[in-house]
mmCIF file of C-alpha atoms in Angstrom:
data_model
loop_
_atom_site.group_PDB
_atom_site.id
_atom_site.type_symbol
_atom_site.label_atom_id
_atom_site.label_comp_id
_atom_site.label_asym_id
_atom_site.label_seq_id
_atom_site.Cartn_x
_atom_site.Cartn_y
_atom_site.Cartn_z
ATOM 1 C CA MET A 1 86.744 9.308 45.239
ATOM 2 C CA ARG A 2 85.283 11.138 48.245
ATOM 3 C CA LEU A 3 82.105 9.103 48.800
ATOM 4 C CA ALA A 4 80.943 5.560 48.125
ATOM 5 C CA TYR A 5 77.275 4.844 48.803
ATOM 6 C CA LEU A 6 76.316 1.161 48.665
ATOM 7 C CA ASP A 7 72.692 0.035 48.609
ATOM 8 C CA PRO A 8 73.148 -3.669 47.804
ATOM 9 C CA PRO A 9 70.408 -6.304 47.686
ATOM 10 C CA PHE A 10 69.270 -6.915 51.259
ATOM 11 C CA ASN A 11 69.013 -10.709 50.862
ATOM 12 C CA THR A 12 65.273 -10.672 51.375
ATOM 13 C CA GLY A 13 64.798 -14.112 49.831
ATOM 14 C CA GLU A 14 62.566 -12.620 47.123
ATOM 15 C CA GLN A 15 62.763 -12.680 43.343
ATOM 16 C CA PHE A 16 62.163 -9.163 42.003
ATOM 17 C CA HIS A 17 61.612 -8.257 38.386
ATOM 18 C CA HIS A 18 64.938 -6.432 38.157
ATOM 19 C CA TYR A 19 67.124 -8.616 40.385
ATOM 20 C CA ASP A 20 67.285 -11.884 42.297
ATOM 21 C CA ASP A 21 67.620 -11.257 46.036
ATOM 22 C CA ARG A 22 68.148 -14.856 47.169
ATOM 23 C CA ARG A 23 71.556 -15.928 48.502
ATOM 24 C CA SER A 24 72.943 -17.739 51.502
ATOM 25 C CA SER A 25 74.299 -15.357 54.144
ATOM 26 C CA ASP A 26 77.844 -16.579 53.489
ATOM 27 C CA GLU A 27 77.540 -15.966 49.758
ATOM 28 C CA TRP A 28 75.951 -12.563 50.347
ATOM 29 C CA ALA A 29 78.784 -11.559 52.675
ATOM 30 C CA GLN A 30 81.444 -12.745 50.214
ATOM 31 C CA VAL A 31 79.955 -10.679 47.387
ATOM 32 C CA LEU A 32 79.950 -7.622 49.645
ATOM 33 C CA ARG A 33 83.516 -8.359 50.817
ATOM 34 C CA ASP A 34 84.769 -8.557 47.245
ATOM 35 C CA ARG A 35 83.068 -5.267 46.358
ATOM 36 C CA LEU A 36 84.485 -3.475 49.401
ATOM 37 C CA LYS A 37 88.017 -4.691 48.687
ATOM 38 C CA VAL A 38 87.832 -3.135 45.235
ATOM 39 C CA ILE A 39 86.465 0.153 46.578
ATOM 40 C CA LYS A 40 88.862 0.553 49.518
ATOM 41 C CA PRO A 41 91.994 1.636 47.554
ATOM 42 C CA LEU A 42 89.886 4.037 45.479
ATOM 43 C CA LEU A 43 88.511 5.897 48.497
ATOM 44 C CA ALA A 44 90.222 9.180 49.378
ATOM 45 C CA SER A 45 92.002 9.373 52.731
ATOM 46 C CA ASP A 46 89.341 11.862 53.896
ATOM 47 C CA GLY A 47 86.500 10.034 52.159
ATOM 48 C CA SER A 48 83.704 7.905 53.571
ATOM 49 C CA LEU A 49 81.752 4.779 52.698
ATOM 50 C CA TRP A 50 78.064 4.427 53.545
ATOM 51 C CA LEU A 51 76.534 0.940 53.523
ATOM 52 C CA HIS A 52 72.723 0.821 53.479
ATOM 53 C CA LEU A 53 71.063 -2.367 54.800
ATOM 54 C CA ASP A 54 68.047 -3.631 56.712
ATOM 55 C CA ASP A 55 67.732 -6.046 59.638
ATOM 56 C CA ARG A 56 68.375 -9.184 57.614
ATOM 57 C CA GLU A 57 72.102 -8.751 56.996
ATOM 58 C CA GLN A 58 73.171 -5.475 58.607
ATOM 59 C CA HIS A 59 75.019 -7.265 61.414
ATOM 60 C CA HIS A 60 76.967 -9.335 58.881
ATOM 61 C CA GLY A 61 77.595 -6.207 56.816
ATOM 62 C CA ARG A 62 79.093 -4.461 59.835
ATOM 63 C CA LEU A 63 81.429 -7.406 60.440
ATOM 64 C CA VAL A 64 82.586 -7.369 56.813
ATOM 65 C CA LEU A 65 83.205 -3.622 57.046
ATOM 66 C CA ASP A 66 85.294 -4.166 60.185
ATOM 67 C CA GLU A 67 87.236 -6.882 58.394
ATOM 68 C CA VAL A 68 87.994 -4.830 55.262
ATOM 69 C CA PHE A 69 88.402 -1.325 56.720
ATOM 70 C CA GLY A 70 89.270 -2.110 60.348
ATOM 71 C CA ARG A 71 87.215 -1.380 63.453
ATOM 72 C CA GLY A 72 88.919 1.993 63.833
ATOM 73 C CA ALA A 73 87.335 3.150 60.581
ATOM 74 C CA PHE A 74 83.815 3.017 62.047
ATOM 75 C CA VAL A 75 82.192 6.457 62.337
ATOM 76 C CA SER A 76 78.511 5.890 63.089
ATOM 77 C CA THR A 77 75.317 4.028 62.228
ATOM 78 C CA ILE A 78 72.350 6.036 60.980
ATOM 79 C CA ILE A 79 68.777 4.893 61.537
ATOM 80 C CA TRP A 80 66.576 5.917 58.606
ATOM 81 C CA GLN A 81 62.787 5.829 58.985
ATOM 82 C CA LYS A 82 61.909 4.011 55.793
ATOM 83 C CA ARG A 83 58.164 3.727 56.367
ATOM 84 C CA THR A 84 55.407 5.289 58.441
ATOM 85 C CA SER A 85 52.691 2.710 57.734
ATOM 86 C CA ARG A 86 52.397 -0.489 59.768
ATOM 87 C CA ASP A 87 53.107 -4.027 58.502
ATOM 88 C CA ASN A 88 51.118 -6.569 60.540
ATOM 89 C CA ARG A 89 52.470 -9.628 58.740
ATOM 90 C CA ARG A 90 55.582 -9.871 60.927
ATOM 91 C CA ALA A 91 56.305 -10.123 64.659
ATOM 92 C CA PHE A 92 57.401 -6.479 64.625
ATOM 93 C CA SER A 93 56.490 -3.927 61.987
ATOM 94 C CA PRO A 94 59.822 -2.849 60.412
ATOM 95 C CA SER A 95 60.108 0.937 60.261
ATOM 96 C CA HIS A 96 63.801 1.612 59.696
ATOM 97 C CA ASP A 97 66.972 0.739 57.807
ATOM 98 C CA TYR A 98 70.603 1.019 58.881
ATOM 99 C CA ILE A 99 73.308 3.051 57.144
ATOM 100 C CA HIS A 100 76.792 2.207 58.446
ATOM 101 C CA VAL A 101 79.345 4.988 57.918
ATOM 102 C CA TYR A 102 83.073 4.188 57.713
ATOM 103 C CA SER A 103 86.072 6.356 56.894
ATOM 104 C CA PRO A 104 89.856 5.834 56.774
ATOM 105 C CA MET A 105 89.961 8.744 59.245
ATOM 106 C CA GLY A 106 87.666 7.036 61.738
ATOM 107 C CA GLU A 107 86.123 9.428 64.246
ATOM 108 C CA SER A 108 88.475 12.199 63.048
ATOM 109 C CA TRP A 109 86.342 12.342 59.890
ATOM 110 C CA LYS A 110 84.113 14.728 61.876
ATOM 111 C CA HIS A 111 86.694 17.454 61.156
ATOM 112 C CA VAL A 112 86.209 17.230 57.368
ATOM 113 C CA ARG A 113 82.545 16.320 57.010
ATOM 114 C CA ASN A 114 79.957 19.047 56.482
ATOM 115 C CA GLY A 115 77.353 19.876 59.110
ATOM 116 C CA LEU A 116 73.658 20.471 58.531
ATOM 117 C CA PRO A 117 72.240 23.985 58.052
ATOM 118 C CA ASN A 118 71.574 25.853 61.288
ATOM 119 C CA GLU A 119 69.210 28.553 60.086
ATOM 120 C CA GLY A 120 65.896 27.657 61.691
ATOM 121 C CA ALA A 121 63.929 29.619 64.294
ATOM 122 C CA LEU A 122 65.497 33.047 63.653
ATOM 123 C CA SER A 123 63.531 36.073 64.811
ATOM 124 C CA ASN A 124 64.042 39.781 65.389
ATOM 125 C CA PRO A 125 61.756 40.918 68.238
ATOM 126 C CA ASP A 126 63.860 44.039 68.953
ATOM 127 C CA ASN A 127 64.106 45.047 65.259
ATOM 128 C CA ASP A 128 67.891 44.759 65.288
ATOM 129 C CA PRO A 129 69.176 46.370 62.052
ATOM 130 C CA ARG A 130 71.609 43.467 61.672
ATOM 131 C CA GLY A 131 68.703 41.157 60.932
ATOM 132 C CA GLY A 132 67.296 37.990 62.437
ATOM 133 C CA TRP A 133 68.975 36.257 65.347
ATOM 134 C CA ARG A 134 68.652 33.380 67.788
ATOM 135 C CA SER A 135 69.444 33.642 71.497
ATOM 136 C CA VAL A 136 71.699 31.172 73.301
ATOM 137 C CA PRO A 137 72.510 30.864 77.029
ATOM 138 C CA LEU A 138 75.193 33.128 78.476
ATOM 139 C CA SER A 139 75.997 30.666 81.254
ATOM 140 C CA VAL A 140 77.998 27.430 81.157
ATOM 141 C CA GLN A 141 78.653 24.534 83.531
ATOM 142 C CA ALA A 142 80.634 25.795 86.517
ATOM 143 C CA GLY A 143 82.930 22.775 86.790
ATOM 144 C CA HIS A 144 85.759 24.381 84.791
ATOM 145 C CA GLY A 145 84.906 28.001 85.581
ATOM 146 C CA VAL A 146 87.421 30.495 86.990
ATOM 147 C CA SER A 147 86.825 33.263 89.525
ATOM 148 C CA SER A 148 86.367 35.929 86.823
ATOM 149 C CA GLN A 149 83.246 34.095 85.606
ATOM 150 C CA PHE A 150 81.351 34.430 88.898
ATOM 151 C CA TYR A 151 79.790 37.867 89.352
ATOM 152 C CA GLU A 152 76.460 39.719 89.279
ATOM 153 C CA ILE A 153 75.006 41.522 86.252
ATOM 154 C CA GLU A 154 72.580 44.424 86.569
ATOM 155 C CA SER A 155 69.469 43.975 84.445
ATOM 156 C CA PRO A 156 67.816 46.900 82.586
ATOM 157 C CA THR A 157 65.277 47.026 85.435
ATOM 158 C CA GLY A 158 68.023 47.357 88.054
ATOM 159 C CA ARG A 159 67.883 43.794 89.369
ATOM 160 C CA LEU A 160 71.210 42.067 90.131
ATOM 161 C CA VAL A 161 71.397 38.698 88.358
ATOM 162 C CA SER A 162 73.783 35.864 89.268
ATOM 163 C CA PRO A 163 74.440 32.817 87.076
ATOM 164 C CA PRO A 164 72.082 29.885 87.712
ATOM 165 C CA ARG A 165 73.047 27.399 90.414
ATOM 166 C CA GLY A 166 75.863 25.125 89.287
ATOM 167 C CA ARG A 167 76.752 27.429 86.405
ATOM 168 C CA CYS A 168 78.937 30.480 85.740
ATOM 169 C CA TRP A 169 78.906 33.190 83.104
ATOM 170 C CA ALA A 170 80.494 32.253 79.776
ATOM 171 C CA TYR A 171 82.536 35.466 79.696
ATOM 172 C CA SER A 172 84.372 37.785 82.049
ATOM 173 C CA SER A 173 82.618 40.924 83.292
ATOM 174 C CA GLN A 174 84.708 43.052 80.892
ATOM 175 C CA ARG A 175 83.688 40.960 77.877
ATOM 176 C CA MET A 176 80.070 40.905 79.056
ATOM 177 C CA ALA A 177 80.060 44.713 79.269
ATOM 178 C CA GLN A 178 81.419 44.919 75.727
ATOM 179 C CA LEU A 179 78.674 42.608 74.449
ATOM 180 C CA GLU A 180 76.115 44.836 76.186
ATOM 181 C CA ARG A 181 77.519 47.926 74.445
ATOM 182 C CA GLU A 182 77.364 46.098 71.092
ATOM 183 C CA GLY A 183 73.687 45.273 71.605
ATOM 184 C CA ARG A 184 74.442 41.552 71.664
ATOM 185 C CA ILE A 185 72.650 40.749 74.932
ATOM 186 C CA TYR A 186 68.920 40.056 75.018
ATOM 187 C CA TRP A 187 67.124 40.256 78.352
ATOM 188 C CA THR A 188 64.085 38.006 78.721
ATOM 189 C CA ARG A 189 60.835 39.062 80.453
ATOM 190 C CA GLY A 190 61.079 42.602 79.148
ATOM 191 C CA GLY A 191 64.460 43.263 80.724
ATOM 192 C CA ASP A 192 63.805 41.689 84.125
ATOM 193 C CA GLY A 193 64.681 38.073 83.257
ATOM 194 C CA THR A 194 67.801 36.186 82.206
ATOM 195 C CA PRO A 195 70.431 37.589 79.825
ATOM 196 C CA ARG A 196 71.032 35.634 76.636
ATOM 197 C CA LEU A 197 73.493 36.105 73.783
ATOM 198 C CA LYS A 198 72.186 37.069 70.345
ATOM 199 C CA ARG A 199 73.649 34.931 67.552
ATOM 200 C CA PHE A 200 73.159 36.131 63.981
ATOM 201 C CA VAL A 201 72.850 33.701 61.083
ATOM 202 C CA GLU A 202 76.442 34.139 59.899
ATOM 203 C CA GLU A 203 77.670 33.186 63.385
ATOM 204 C CA LEU A 204 75.672 29.987 63.731
ATOM 205 C CA LYS A 205 77.825 26.891 63.361
ATOM 206 C CA PRO A 206 76.516 24.003 61.216
ATOM 207 C CA LEU A 207 74.825 21.270 63.197
ATOM 208 C CA ALA A 208 76.387 17.845 63.711
ATOM 209 C CA PRO A 209 74.181 15.317 61.866
ATOM 210 C CA SER A 210 71.969 13.212 64.095
ATOM 211 C CA THR A 211 71.970 9.419 63.870
ATOM 212 C CA ILE A 212 68.158 9.275 63.446
ATOM 213 C CA TRP A 213 66.793 10.519 60.124
ATOM 214 C CA ALA A 214 63.041 10.939 59.994
ATOM 215 C CA SER A 215 61.026 10.398 56.837
ATOM 216 C CA ASP A 216 59.672 13.956 57.098
ATOM 217 C CA ASP A 217 63.211 15.224 56.539
ATOM 218 C CA VAL A 218 64.641 12.815 53.949
ATOM 219 C CA GLY A 219 61.699 10.873 52.531
ATOM 220 C CA ASP A 220 60.755 7.211 52.872
ATOM 221 C CA ASN A 221 60.160 4.177 50.652
ATOM 222 C CA ALA A 222 56.696 5.360 49.672
ATOM 223 C CA SER A 223 57.889 8.805 48.581
ATOM 224 C CA ALA A 224 60.791 7.209 46.695
ATOM 225 C CA LYS A 225 58.372 5.090 44.663
ATOM 226 C CA ARG A 226 56.195 8.098 43.940
ATOM 227 C CA GLU A 227 59.259 9.965 42.661
ATOM 228 C CA LEU A 228 60.186 7.049 40.445
ATOM 229 C CA MET A 229 56.659 6.645 39.072
ATOM 230 C CA ALA A 230 56.557 10.344 38.208
ATOM 231 C CA ASP A 231 59.810 9.997 36.258
ATOM 232 C CA VAL A 232 59.306 6.555 34.699
ATOM 233 C CA GLY A 233 55.613 5.768 34.750
ATOM 234 C CA VAL A 234 55.641 2.799 32.391
ATOM 235 C CA GLY A 235 56.753 -0.813 32.697
ATOM 236 C CA GLU A 236 57.575 -2.787 35.822
ATOM 237 C CA ILE A 237 58.408 -0.423 38.683
ATOM 238 C CA PHE A 238 61.809 -0.857 40.340
ATOM 239 C CA ALA A 239 61.025 -2.423 43.721
ATOM 240 C CA THR A 240 63.537 -0.737 46.027
ATOM 241 C CA PRO A 241 64.317 2.887 45.047
ATOM 242 C CA LYS A 242 65.673 5.301 47.647
ATOM 243 C CA PRO A 243 64.473 8.912 48.004
ATOM 244 C CA VAL A 244 66.548 11.566 46.267
ATOM 245 C CA LYS A 245 66.295 13.645 49.468
ATOM 246 C CA LEU A 246 68.019 10.868 51.415
ATOM 247 C CA LEU A 247 70.906 10.747 48.953
ATOM 248 C CA ARG A 248 71.068 14.527 48.837
ATOM 249 C CA ARG A 249 71.637 14.678 52.597
ATOM 250 C CA ILE A 250 74.341 11.988 52.484
ATOM 251 C CA ILE A 251 76.150 13.735 49.645
ATOM 252 C CA GLU A 252 75.906 17.158 51.301
ATOM 253 C CA ILE A 253 77.435 15.785 54.507
ATOM 254 C CA ALA A 254 80.167 13.693 52.912
ATOM 255 C CA THR A 255 81.359 15.755 49.934
ATOM 256 C CA ASP A 256 82.010 19.194 48.491
ATOM 257 C CA VAL A 257 81.334 20.591 45.009
ATOM 258 C CA ASP A 258 83.199 18.691 42.250
ATOM 259 C CA ASP A 259 83.997 15.709 44.511
ATOM 260 C CA LEU A 260 83.482 12.256 43.011
ATOM 261 C CA VAL A 261 80.630 10.048 44.273
ATOM 262 C CA LEU A 262 80.478 6.306 43.531
ATOM 263 C CA ASP A 263 77.337 4.171 43.624
ATOM 264 C CA PRO A 264 78.164 0.563 42.702
ATOM 265 C CA TYR A 265 74.480 -0.454 42.918
ATOM 266 C CA LEU A 266 73.005 2.396 40.895
ATOM 267 C CA GLY A 267 69.534 0.880 40.496
ATOM 268 C CA SER A 268 66.914 3.602 40.028
ATOM 269 C CA GLY A 269 69.561 6.339 39.787
ATOM 270 C CA SER A 270 68.689 8.366 42.911
ATOM 271 C CA THR A 271 72.368 8.865 43.750
ATOM 272 C CA ALA A 272 73.167 10.172 40.284
ATOM 273 C CA ILE A 273 70.234 12.609 40.377
ATOM 274 C CA ALA A 274 71.192 13.975 43.807
ATOM 275 C CA ALA A 275 74.883 14.243 42.888
ATOM 276 C CA SER A 276 74.068 16.083 39.669
ATOM 277 C CA GLU A 277 71.779 18.530 41.493
ATOM 278 C CA LEU A 278 74.581 19.284 43.982
ATOM 279 C CA ASP A 279 77.304 19.744 41.324
ATOM 280 C CA ARG A 280 79.196 16.606 42.294
ATOM 281 C CA ARG A 281 80.777 14.274 39.803
ATOM 282 C CA TRP A 282 79.391 10.760 39.958
ATOM 283 C CA PHE A 283 80.095 7.253 38.712
ATOM 284 C CA GLY A 284 77.507 4.502 38.837
ATOM 285 C CA ILE A 285 77.582 0.748 38.258
ATOM 286 C CA GLU A 286 74.504 -1.375 37.634
ATOM 287 C CA ALA A 287 74.843 -5.098 36.905
ATOM 288 C CA SER A 288 71.346 -5.561 35.475
ATOM 289 C CA ALA A 289 71.011 -4.547 31.832
ATOM 290 C CA VAL A 290 67.225 -4.689 32.232
ATOM 291 C CA THR A 291 67.352 -2.191 35.087
ATOM 292 C CA VAL A 292 69.601 0.128 33.101
ATOM 293 C CA SER A 293 67.368 0.118 30.013
ATOM 294 C CA GLU A 294 63.982 0.143 31.756
ATOM 295 C CA VAL A 295 64.680 2.350 34.773
ATOM 296 C CA THR A 296 68.078 3.994 35.182
ATOM 297 C CA VAL A 297 68.577 5.588 31.767
ATOM 298 C CA PRO A 298 64.952 6.754 31.331
ATOM 299 C CA ARG A 299 64.978 8.280 34.793
ATOM 300 C CA LEU A 300 68.274 10.112 34.333
ATOM 301 C CA LEU A 301 67.006 11.491 31.034
ATOM 302 C CA ALA A 302 63.737 12.575 32.669
ATOM 303 C CA ASN A 303 65.741 14.528 35.253
ATOM 304 C CA GLY A 304 68.106 16.101 32.751
ATOM 305 C CA VAL A 305 71.149 14.316 34.174
ATOM 306 C CA ALA A 306 74.074 14.288 31.741
ATOM 307 C CA PHE A 307 75.936 10.976 31.556
ATOM 308 C CA SER A 308 77.968 8.731 29.273
ATOM 309 C CA SER A 309 78.191 4.953 29.310
ATOM 310 C CA PRO A 310 81.092 2.682 28.364
#
């Protein structure tokens, strides 16, 4: 198993139609501990576990994760903007959830995870036949520079250009001349400004995921409920669905095609829908038979998700 995504009850103290969310903190932590101990030996050595919680128990959840997986397994905590409207009933209006990411590889997991697409803001102002490109600086911090990186470049207008103060050129003069011959250098201000390197789309490295995920990018609670209502518009609505876009991003970062994804709190089925769309195998567990019959199965069928049940 390459990915386990856990969205357990948050211990809100409420009684929902599909589940009871009222436990003592100790009992809540023990249930989570037991679940994590079962999952741990099933997780691949290069896999990851993502635990989704809110303010009520996230600090206890982090402690249980440290206990079961070890502190060295911590990778990061993601802040997800779960709502954009304001709730004036509390001292502070809650706008975010926490998603704690752990891996047996710890920080080294960055070498196997997938980055985010880096294809935005491409243009082609000089009509380069190679297609759209993005310019990046040709200078770097001078602290580790060598003598061959300090020199002047002649601009197309004949002006001699030195690297900015405190910086040096990223390449030697020989390499810079080669880039110029290849049409890889873009001069700002019509040839009288600063040289920049043209990067084409196939050369752009994927972006490291940020720890703050905005609702505009991955959806929020309101959009998740709209999705669910569109799929299963009858009966009592499941109270706490998560957006398919949120799960899609998690799965894209943490897995590759045909990898196995586990969701031990399947609920409304968002994980299964996202995994199916991305050609991942998935396995879901849902303790509530009412949730399965009223929400999960109808929604998977509405989205054309193939599945079998024991």
